[in-house]
Amino acid sequence: MTTSARADVWTSSVRLYRTRALASAACRAGHVKVNGAKAKPAQSICVGDRVEALTDGVLRILVVTRIILKRVGASVAVTCYEDHTPAPPPKEERPMMPMRDRGAGRPTKRDRRALDRLRRR
């Protein structure tokens, strides 16, 4: 059993990123931090390290509990870290898009097609 892994290998193995290349790119861009410091792709990650990764606009905060080097299924990947990511804020209710009254304003494409069919007859 290994005691450490590269940052890009571990983040892709636990399914934070789809591929190792994307994980490496995220490390180079500064989207991955290990123990508060920006991580290079080759930085070692050990058990107990705190990993912060920006994925799809969401900051994931994980504590490493197990080192893996190969990509595994989602159910196994979850056992390799403790997730300390805060819950997302509740979604605000968005007002419905205003609907125009029928016959008010410009006709829609559907209305124009109906008019064209009517004029052809």
Coordinates of C-alpha atoms in Angstrom, one line a residue:
M1 CA 0.0 0.0 0.0
T2 CA 1.4 3.4 -1.0
T3 CA 1.7 6.2 1.5
S4 CA 1.4 9.1 -1.0
A5 CA 0.2 9.9 -4.5
R6 CA 0.6 12.8 -7.0
A7 CA -2.1 15.5 -6.6
D8 CA -3.3 15.1 -10.2
V9 CA -3.5 11.2 -9.9
W10 CA -5.4 11.3 -6.6
T11 CA -7.9 13.9 -7.7
S12 CA -8.7 12.1 -10.9
S13 CA -8.8 8.7 -9.1
V14 CA -11.5 9.9 -6.6
R15 CA -13.5 11.3 -9.5
L16 CA -13.0 15.1 -8.8
Y17 CA -12.0 15.4 -12.5
R18 CA -12.9 13.1 -15.4
T19 CA -9.3 12.6 -16.6
R20 CA -5.8 13.0 -15.3
A21 CA -5.1 15.6 -17.9
L22 CA -8.0 17.7 -16.6
A23 CA -6.7 17.2 -13.1
S24 CA -3.2 18.3 -14.1
A25 CA -4.6 21.4 -15.9
A26 CA -6.6 22.3 -12.8
C27 CA -3.5 22.0 -10.6
R28 CA -1.5 24.2 -13.0
A29 CA -4.3 26.8 -13.1
G30 CA -4.3 27.0 -9.3
H31 CA -7.7 25.3 -8.8
V32 CA -6.3 22.6 -6.5
K33 CA -4.9 23.4 -3.0
V34 CA -3.3 21.0 -0.6
N35 CA -3.2 22.2 3.0
G36 CA -4.0 25.7 1.9
A37 CA -1.2 26.0 -0.7
K38 CA -1.6 25.8 -4.4
A39 CA -0.6 22.3 -5.6
K40 CA 1.5 21.5 -8.6
P41 CA 0.4 18.3 -10.4
A42 CA 3.4 16.3 -9.0
Q43 CA 2.9 17.4 -5.4
S44 CA 2.5 14.5 -3.0
I45 CA -0.7 13.9 -1.2
C46 CA -0.7 11.9 2.1
V47 CA -3.5 10.6 4.4
G48 CA -4.8 13.5 6.5
D49 CA -4.1 16.2 3.9
R50 CA -6.8 18.7 3.2
V51 CA -7.5 19.1 -0.5
E52 CA -9.6 22.0 -1.9
A53 CA -10.6 21.6 -5.5
L54 CA -12.7 23.9 -7.7
T55 CA -14.8 21.7 -9.9
D56 CA -17.6 23.0 -12.1
G57 CA -17.7 26.3 -10.2
V58 CA -18.1 24.5 -6.8
L59 CA -15.3 24.5 -4.2
R60 CA -15.0 20.9 -2.8
I61 CA -13.1 20.6 0.5
L62 CA -11.9 17.0 1.2
V63 CA -9.7 15.3 3.8
V64 CA -7.8 12.4 2.5
T65 CA -8.5 9.1 4.3
R66 CA -7.0 6.6 1.8
I67 CA -4.6 6.8 -1.1
I68 CA -5.5 5.3 -4.4
L69 CA -3.6 5.4 -7.7
K70 CA -6.2 4.0 -10.1
R71 CA -9.6 5.4 -11.0
V72 CA -12.3 3.4 -9.2
G73 CA -16.1 3.3 -9.0
A74 CA -18.0 6.2 -7.4
S75 CA -19.0 4.0 -4.4
V76 CA -15.3 3.1 -3.7
A77 CA -14.1 6.7 -4.4
V78 CA -16.3 8.1 -1.6
T79 CA -14.5 6.0 1.0
C80 CA -11.2 7.6 0.1
Y81 CA -12.0 11.0 1.6
E82 CA -14.2 12.9 4.1
D83 CA -16.2 15.6 2.4
H84 CA -16.2 18.9 4.4
T85 CA -17.8 20.9 1.6
P86 CA -20.4 23.3 2.9
A87 CA -24.0 22.9 1.8
P88 CA -25.0 25.0 -1.1
P89 CA -27.1 28.0 -0.3
P90 CA -30.9 27.6 -1.0
K91 CA -31.9 28.5 -4.4
E92 CA -33.8 31.8 -4.7
E93 CA -37.2 31.6 -6.3
R94 CA -36.9 33.1 -9.7
P95 CA -39.9 35.1 -11.1
M96 CA -41.6 33.5 -14.0
M97 CA -40.8 34.9 -17.4
P98 CA -43.4 37.4 -18.2
M99 CA -45.8 36.1 -20.9
R100 CA -47.3 38.5 -23.3
D101 CA -51.0 38.5 -23.8
R102 CA -52.2 36.8 -27.0
G103 CA -52.3 39.4 -29.8
A104 CA -50.2 42.0 -28.0
G105 CA -46.9 42.9 -29.5
R106 CA -45.1 41.2 -32.4
P107 CA -46.4 37.8 -33.4
T108 CA -44.3 34.9 -32.5
K109 CA -42.9 32.5 -35.1
R110 CA -45.8 30.1 -34.4
D111 CA -48.3 32.9 -34.9
R112 CA -46.6 33.9 -38.2
R113 CA -46.8 30.4 -39.5
A114 CA -50.5 30.2 -38.6
L115 CA -51.1 33.5 -40.5
D116 CA -49.2 32.2 -43.5
R117 CA -51.3 29.0 -43.5
L118 CA -54.4 31.1 -43.3
R119 CA -53.4 33.3 -46.2
R120 CA -52.5 30.4 -48.5
R121 CA -56.1 29.1 -48.4

